[in-house]
Coordinates of C-alpha atoms and ligand atoms in Angstrom, one line a residue:
M23 CA 0.0 0.0 0.0
N24 CA 1.1 3.6 -0.4
V25 CA 2.7 5.9 2.1
N26 CA 2.8 9.5 0.8
G27 CA 2.3 8.0 -2.7
Q28 CA 5.2 5.5 -2.4
A29 CA 4.5 1.7 -2.3
Y30 CA 5.5 0.0 0.9
R31 CA 5.1 -3.4 2.5
T32 CA 5.5 -3.7 6.3
I33 CA 8.6 -5.9 6.2
W34 CA 11.3 -6.6 3.5
L35 CA 15.0 -7.4 3.1
K36 CA 17.2 -4.4 2.9
P37 CA 18.1 -3.7 -0.7
G38 CA 21.8 -4.4 -1.2
D39 CA 22.2 -6.2 2.2
D40 CA 20.0 -9.2 2.5
R41 CA 21.4 -10.0 6.0
V42 CA 19.2 -7.1 7.3
V43 CA 15.4 -7.0 7.6
Q44 CA 13.6 -3.6 7.4
V45 CA 10.3 -2.8 9.1
I46 CA 8.0 0.1 9.6
N47 CA 8.2 1.2 13.3
Q48 CA 4.5 1.1 14.3
V49 CA 5.0 2.4 17.8
K50 CA 5.8 5.8 16.2
L51 CA 2.8 6.0 13.9
P52 CA 0.8 8.1 13.1
H53 CA 3.2 10.9 14.1
I54 CA 6.5 9.7 12.7
F55 CA 7.1 7.4 9.7
E56 CA 10.4 5.5 10.5
V57 CA 12.0 2.4 9.1
N58 CA 13.9 0.3 11.5
E59 CA 16.6 -2.4 10.8
L60 CA 16.6 -5.8 12.4
A61 CA 19.9 -7.8 12.1
S62 CA 19.5 -10.6 14.5
V63 CA 16.9 -13.0 15.9
E64 CA 17.1 -11.0 19.2
D65 CA 16.3 -7.8 17.3
V66 CA 13.2 -9.5 15.8
C67 CA 12.1 -10.9 19.3
R68 CA 12.4 -7.4 20.7
A69 CA 10.5 -5.8 17.8
I70 CA 7.6 -8.3 18.3
R71 CA 7.6 -7.8 22.1
D72 CA 7.7 -4.0 22.1
M73 CA 5.2 -3.9 19.2
T74 CA 7.4 -2.2 16.7
V75 CA 5.8 -4.9 14.5
R76 CA 2.4 -6.2 15.5
G77 CA -0.8 -7.7 14.1
A78 CA -1.2 -11.5 13.5
G79 CA 0.1 -11.6 9.9
L80 CA 3.0 -9.4 10.4
I81 CA 4.0 -11.1 13.6
G82 CA 4.1 -14.4 11.6
A83 CA 6.1 -12.8 8.7
S84 CA 8.5 -11.2 11.2
A85 CA 9.0 -14.6 12.9
A86 CA 9.8 -16.1 9.5
Y87 CA 12.5 -13.5 8.8
G88 CA 13.7 -14.0 12.4
M89 CA 14.3 -17.7 11.6
Y90 CA 16.2 -16.6 8.5
L91 CA 18.4 -14.4 10.5
A92 CA 18.8 -17.2 13.1
C93 CA 20.1 -19.4 10.2
L94 CA 22.7 -16.7 9.3
E95 CA 23.8 -16.5 13.0
A96 CA 23.8 -20.2 13.8
P97 CA 27.2 -22.0 13.9
E98 CA 27.7 -25.0 11.5
N99 CA 28.4 -27.0 14.6
G100 CA 25.2 -27.0 16.7
F101 CA 23.1 -25.5 13.9
N102 CA 19.9 -27.5 14.7
D103 CA 20.1 -26.6 18.5
A104 CA 20.6 -22.9 17.7
L105 CA 17.6 -22.9 15.4
R106 CA 15.5 -24.7 17.9
R107 CA 16.4 -22.2 20.6
A108 CA 15.7 -19.3 18.1
G109 CA 12.2 -20.8 17.4
E110 CA 11.5 -21.1 21.1
S111 CA 12.5 -17.5 21.8
L112 CA 10.4 -16.2 18.9
K113 CA 7.4 -18.3 20.0
A114 CA 7.7 -16.9 23.6
T115 CA 7.4 -13.2 22.5
R116 CA 3.6 -13.0 22.3
P117 CA 1.1 -15.8 23.0
T118 CA -2.2 -15.1 21.2
A119 CA -1.6 -14.7 17.4
A120 CA -1.6 -18.2 15.9
N121 CA 0.5 -17.0 12.9
L122 CA 3.7 -16.8 15.1
A123 CA 4.1 -20.5 15.9
W124 CA 2.8 -21.4 12.5
A125 CA 5.5 -19.4 10.8
V126 CA 8.3 -20.7 13.0
D127 CA 7.2 -24.3 12.4
R128 CA 6.9 -23.8 8.7
M129 CA 10.4 -22.3 8.6
L130 CA 11.9 -25.2 10.6
G131 CA 10.3 -27.6 8.1
A132 CA 11.7 -25.6 5.1
I133 CA 15.2 -25.3 6.6
G134 CA 15.1 -29.0 7.5
E135 CA 15.0 -29.8 3.7
G136 CA 18.6 -28.4 3.3
N137 CA 21.4 -30.8 2.5
S138 CA 24.2 -28.5 3.6
Y139 CA 24.9 -25.5 5.9
S140 CA 24.9 -23.0 3.0
D141 CA 21.8 -24.6 1.5
C142 CA 19.9 -23.9 4.8
G143 CA 20.4 -20.1 4.6
K144 CA 19.2 -20.0 1.0
L145 CA 16.2 -22.1 1.8
A146 CA 15.3 -20.0 4.9
R147 CA 15.6 -16.8 2.8
L148 CA 13.3 -18.2 0.2
A149 CA 10.8 -19.6 2.7
A150 CA 10.6 -16.3 4.6
M151 CA 10.0 -14.4 1.4
T152 CA 7.3 -16.9 0.3
I153 CA 5.5 -16.6 3.7
A154 CA 5.5 -12.8 3.2
D155 CA 4.3 -13.0 -0.4
E156 CA 1.6 -15.5 0.5
D157 CA 0.4 -13.3 3.3
A158 CA -0.1 -10.4 0.9
A159 CA -1.7 -12.6 -1.7
H160 CA -4.1 -14.2 0.8
C161 CA -5.3 -10.8 2.0
R162 CA -5.9 -9.7 -1.6
R163 CA -8.1 -12.8 -2.1
I164 CA -10.0 -12.0 1.0
G165 CA -10.8 -8.6 -0.5
S166 CA -12.1 -10.3 -3.7
H167 CA -14.3 -12.8 -1.9
A168 CA -15.8 -10.0 0.3
L169 CA -16.5 -7.6 -2.6
P170 CA -20.0 -9.1 -3.4
I171 CA -21.1 -8.6 0.2
I172 CA -20.4 -4.9 0.1
T173 CA -21.7 -4.5 -3.5
A174 CA -25.0 -6.1 -2.4
I175 CA -25.4 -3.7 0.5
A176 CA -24.4 -0.7 -1.7
S177 CA -27.1 -1.6 -4.2
Q178 CA -29.7 -1.1 -1.5
K179 CA -28.3 2.2 -0.4
R180 CA -28.8 4.1 -3.7
G181 CA -25.5 5.9 -3.7
Q182 CA -25.2 6.4 0.1
P183 CA -22.0 5.1 1.5
V184 CA -21.8 1.6 3.0
N185 CA -20.9 2.1 6.7
I186 CA -18.4 -0.4 8.0
L187 CA -17.4 -0.6 11.6
T188 CA -13.9 -2.1 12.4
H189 CA -12.0 -2.6 15.6
C190 CA -8.3 -2.3 16.2
N191 CA -6.0 -2.6 13.2
A192 CA -6.3 -5.6 11.0
G193 CA -5.1 -3.4 8.1
W194 CA -2.1 -3.6 5.9
L195 CA 0.0 -2.6 8.9
A196 CA -1.1 -5.8 10.7
F197 CA 0.0 -8.0 7.7
V198 CA 2.6 -7.7 5.0
D199 CA 0.3 -5.8 2.7
V200 CA -3.5 -5.0 2.1
G201 CA -4.7 -6.3 5.5
S202 CA -7.5 -8.8 6.3
A203 CA -10.4 -6.7 7.7
T204 CA -9.4 -3.8 5.4
A205 CA -9.0 -5.9 2.2
P206 CA -12.8 -5.7 1.6
I207 CA -12.8 -2.0 2.3
Y208 CA -9.9 -1.2 0.0
T209 CA -11.2 -3.5 -2.7
A210 CA -14.7 -1.9 -2.6
H211 CA -13.2 1.7 -2.4
D212 CA -11.0 1.0 -5.4
A213 CA -14.0 -0.5 -7.3
G214 CA -15.7 2.9 -6.9
I215 CA -18.2 1.7 -4.2
P216 CA -18.8 4.5 -1.7
V217 CA -17.7 3.2 1.7
H218 CA -17.2 4.9 5.1
V219 CA -15.4 3.3 8.0
W220 CA -16.2 3.8 11.7
V221 CA -12.8 3.4 13.3
D222 CA -12.9 2.2 17.0
E223 CA -10.1 4.0 18.8
T224 CA -9.2 0.6 20.5
R225 CA -7.9 1.4 23.9
P226 CA -5.4 0.9 25.5
R227 CA -2.9 1.1 22.7
N228 CA -5.2 2.9 20.3
Q229 CA -4.3 0.8 17.2
G230 CA -7.6 2.1 15.6
A231 CA -6.8 5.8 16.2
S232 CA -3.1 5.5 15.4
L233 CA -2.9 2.9 12.7
T234 CA -6.2 2.2 11.0
A235 CA -7.1 5.9 10.7
W236 CA -3.5 6.6 9.4
E237 CA -3.6 3.9 6.7
L238 CA -7.2 4.7 5.6
S239 CA -6.1 8.3 5.3
Q240 CA -3.1 7.3 3.2
H241 CA -5.4 5.5 0.8
G242 CA -8.1 8.2 0.8
V243 CA -10.9 6.1 2.3
P244 CA -13.5 8.2 4.2
H245 CA -13.5 7.3 7.9
T246 CA -14.5 8.6 11.3
L247 CA -12.8 7.9 14.6
I248 CA -15.2 6.9 17.4
A249 CA -14.7 6.1 21.1
D250 CA -14.6 2.3 21.7
N251 CA -18.0 2.4 23.5
A252 CA -19.9 4.2 20.7
G253 CA -20.5 1.2 18.4
G254 CA -23.7 0.0 20.1
H255 CA -25.3 3.4 19.9
L256 CA -24.4 3.8 16.2
M257 CA -25.9 0.3 15.5
Q258 CA -29.1 1.1 17.3
H259 CA -29.5 4.2 15.1
G260 CA -29.0 2.4 11.7
L261 CA -25.5 3.9 11.2
V262 CA -23.6 0.6 10.8
D263 CA -24.3 -1.7 7.8
L264 CA -21.8 -4.3 8.7
V265 CA -18.9 -5.0 11.1
I266 CA -15.6 -6.5 9.8
T267 CA -12.8 -7.3 12.1
G268 CA -9.6 -9.4 11.9
A269 CA -8.5 -12.2 14.1
D270 CA -5.5 -13.4 16.0
R271 CA -6.5 -17.0 16.5
V272 CA -9.6 -18.9 15.3
T273 CA -10.5 -22.3 16.6
R274 CA -11.6 -25.3 14.6
N275 CA -15.2 -24.5 15.5
G276 CA -15.0 -20.8 14.6
D277 CA -14.4 -19.0 17.9
V278 CA -12.4 -15.9 17.3
A279 CA -9.7 -14.3 19.5
N280 CA -9.3 -10.7 18.5
K281 CA -8.4 -7.4 20.1
I282 CA -10.1 -6.8 23.5
G283 CA -13.5 -5.3 22.9
T284 CA -14.4 -7.3 19.8
Y285 CA -16.7 -9.5 21.8
L286 CA -18.8 -6.5 22.9
K287 CA -19.0 -5.3 19.2
A288 CA -20.2 -8.7 18.2
L289 CA -22.9 -8.8 20.9
A290 CA -24.2 -5.4 19.9
A291 CA -24.2 -6.4 16.2
H292 CA -26.1 -9.5 17.0
D293 CA -28.7 -7.6 19.1
N294 CA -29.2 -5.2 16.2
H295 CA -29.3 -7.8 13.4
I296 CA -26.1 -6.3 11.8
P297 CA -23.8 -8.8 10.0
M298 CA -20.5 -9.4 11.8
Y299 CA -17.7 -10.7 9.5
V300 CA -14.3 -11.9 10.6
A301 CA -11.6 -11.8 7.9
L302 CA -8.5 -14.0 8.3
P303 CA -5.9 -15.9 6.3
S304 CA -5.6 -19.6 6.9
S305 CA -2.4 -19.0 8.9
T306 CA -4.6 -17.7 11.8
F307 CA -6.5 -20.9 12.3
D308 CA -5.6 -23.1 15.2
F309 CA -7.1 -26.4 14.0
A310 CA -6.1 -28.1 17.3
L311 CA -8.5 -26.1 19.5
R312 CA -12.3 -26.4 19.8
D313 CA -13.2 -24.1 22.6
G314 CA -11.9 -20.6 22.2
V315 CA -13.1 -19.1 25.5
N316 CA -11.4 -21.8 27.6
S317 CA -8.4 -22.7 25.5
I318 CA -7.0 -19.7 23.8
Q319 CA -4.2 -18.1 25.7
I320 CA -5.0 -14.4 26.2
E321 CA -2.0 -12.1 26.5
E322 CA -2.0 -9.9 29.6
R323 CA 0.1 -6.8 29.1
D324 CA 1.5 -4.1 31.4
G325 CA -1.2 -2.2 33.3
D326 CA 0.6 1.1 32.5
E327 CA -0.8 0.8 29.0
V328 CA -4.2 1.5 30.6
R329 CA -3.0 4.0 33.1
Y330 CA -1.2 6.2 30.6
M331 CA -2.0 7.6 27.1
T332 CA 0.6 8.7 24.6
G333 CA 0.1 11.4 21.9
Q334 CA 1.5 14.4 20.2
T335 CA 1.2 17.9 21.6
E336 CA 0.5 20.9 19.4
T337 CA 4.2 21.7 19.5
G338 CA 5.0 18.3 18.0
A339 CA 6.4 16.6 21.1
I340 CA 5.4 13.0 21.8
E341 CA 4.3 12.7 25.4
S342 CA 2.7 10.2 27.8
V343 CA 0.3 11.3 30.4
R344 CA -1.2 9.4 33.3
I345 CA -5.1 9.4 33.3
C346 CA -5.8 7.9 36.7
P347 CA -4.6 8.6 40.3
P348 CA -1.0 7.6 40.8
T349 CA -1.8 4.6 43.0
T350 CA -4.6 3.1 41.0
A351 CA -3.8 -0.4 39.7
A352 CA -4.8 -1.5 36.2
R353 CA -5.2 -4.9 34.4
N354 CA -4.7 -5.1 30.7
W355 CA -5.9 -8.1 28.7
G356 CA -5.0 -7.7 25.1
F357 CA -7.6 -9.9 23.5
D358 CA -11.0 -11.5 24.0
V359 CA -12.9 -14.4 22.4
T360 CA -16.0 -13.9 20.3
P361 CA -18.0 -17.1 20.3
A362 CA -18.7 -18.5 16.8
R363 CA -22.5 -18.2 17.2
L364 CA -22.1 -14.4 17.0
I365 CA -20.3 -14.4 13.7
T366 CA -22.2 -14.2 10.4
H367 CA -19.3 -15.6 8.2
L368 CA -15.6 -16.0 8.2
I369 CA -13.8 -14.6 5.1
C370 CA -10.7 -16.5 4.2
E371 CA -8.4 -16.6 1.1
R372 CA -10.4 -19.7 -0.1
G373 CA -13.8 -18.0 0.3
L374 CA -16.6 -17.4 2.8
C375 CA -17.7 -20.0 5.3
D376 CA -19.9 -20.4 8.4
A377 CA -18.1 -20.1 11.7
T378 CA -18.7 -23.7 12.4
E379 CA -16.4 -26.8 12.2
E380 CA -18.4 -28.0 9.2
G381 CA -18.2 -24.7 7.5
I382 CA -14.4 -24.2 8.1
L383 CA -13.6 -27.8 7.1
S384 CA -15.6 -27.4 3.9
L385 CA -12.9 -24.8 2.9
F386 CA -10.0 -26.7 4.4
P387 CA -10.9 -30.4 3.8
E388 CA -7.2 -31.4 4.4
Q389 CA -7.8 -30.6 8.1
R390 CA -10.5 -33.2 8.5
Ligands
MRU18 O1 -1.9 -6.3 19.8 P1 -1.9 -6.3 18.3 O2 -1.9 -4.9 17.8 O3 -0.8 -7.2 17.7 O4 -3.2 -6.9 18.0 C1 -3.6 -7.4 16.8 C2 -4.6 -6.7 16.2 O5 -4.4 -5.6 15.7 C3 -6.0 -7.1 16.2 O6 -6.4 -8.0 17.2 C4 -6.4 -7.4 14.8 O7 -7.8 -7.2 14.7 C5 -6.1 -8.8 14.3 S1 -4.5 -8.9 13.8 C6 -4.7 -9.2 12.1

């Protein structure tokens, strides 16, 4: 997607030095656009932990490039042990997004095909680039599969914009390109269908306000930022035509872990008979799990993310301010689980399906 008119992905190998990975620093957006360099598996672990890179798809792609860097660092003697340790370190960075472990395991499989030490580096480089390319291609296909949904709503609205509510950032910044929840939006907008996006601010880290609003602005998509708690009110007053979110982990039966607050949006959508779609590439499925509420590990982050807010002052300085009494404690769960029964359809690269085991396996019969 474009940044100030120039095409970018969120992660790539440095031109002229393919031992270095470059990423957009998402902690600094929307105020500062900065590209950071990652040159070791430890750099990648740190970038995932501190959320320089974040979002399920990008966490997976970053882990893939991290395994490539681990190959370059690993000694010939003890290569397999070094790679195993690198994989474990990457997997331990953040627990909820399924794409992380998926990417590490796929990289270990690809590297394991190598017959020699030098072979392994080349295979790892190719596998990481393939994972990144596939991530972008899958998001693009999600957009094509969802276009008829938006077209059908638009045809009933006689030129009025289709109002789409989204939560957090499952945009191109959360993937390698295009995004999952935003793919239908960008595809419809590019096809000339009038769309307008309600952007949940997404406390505590405000990925909606900082990231989704920024990328929609860059692409010229009309949007309005709303407080997290506004969605239900808008739905009651006919101001939301559909909800589209992304996902960090989806179980075999269609339960969806996504950014904290998604469950409440799904309840409100259900109560107001508004369709609730969840868009995800297949790398986000966890086919081993059946009960999302009781089995998906939910990341709990530092309470200071709730106690403080960060933003830019009118003089351009980036500052954090505390919004509660100094001694007030805070808890900070990063994700919640929306039960499958509240989801209208899942949208994947292979098409739409019901959020049920039968529906999901109809698209992924190899997982039966
Ligand atoms: O904590 P983050 O920013 O890594 O959370 C991920 C998200 O942005 C959302 O949960 C998103 O909707 C799904 S990620 C494709």
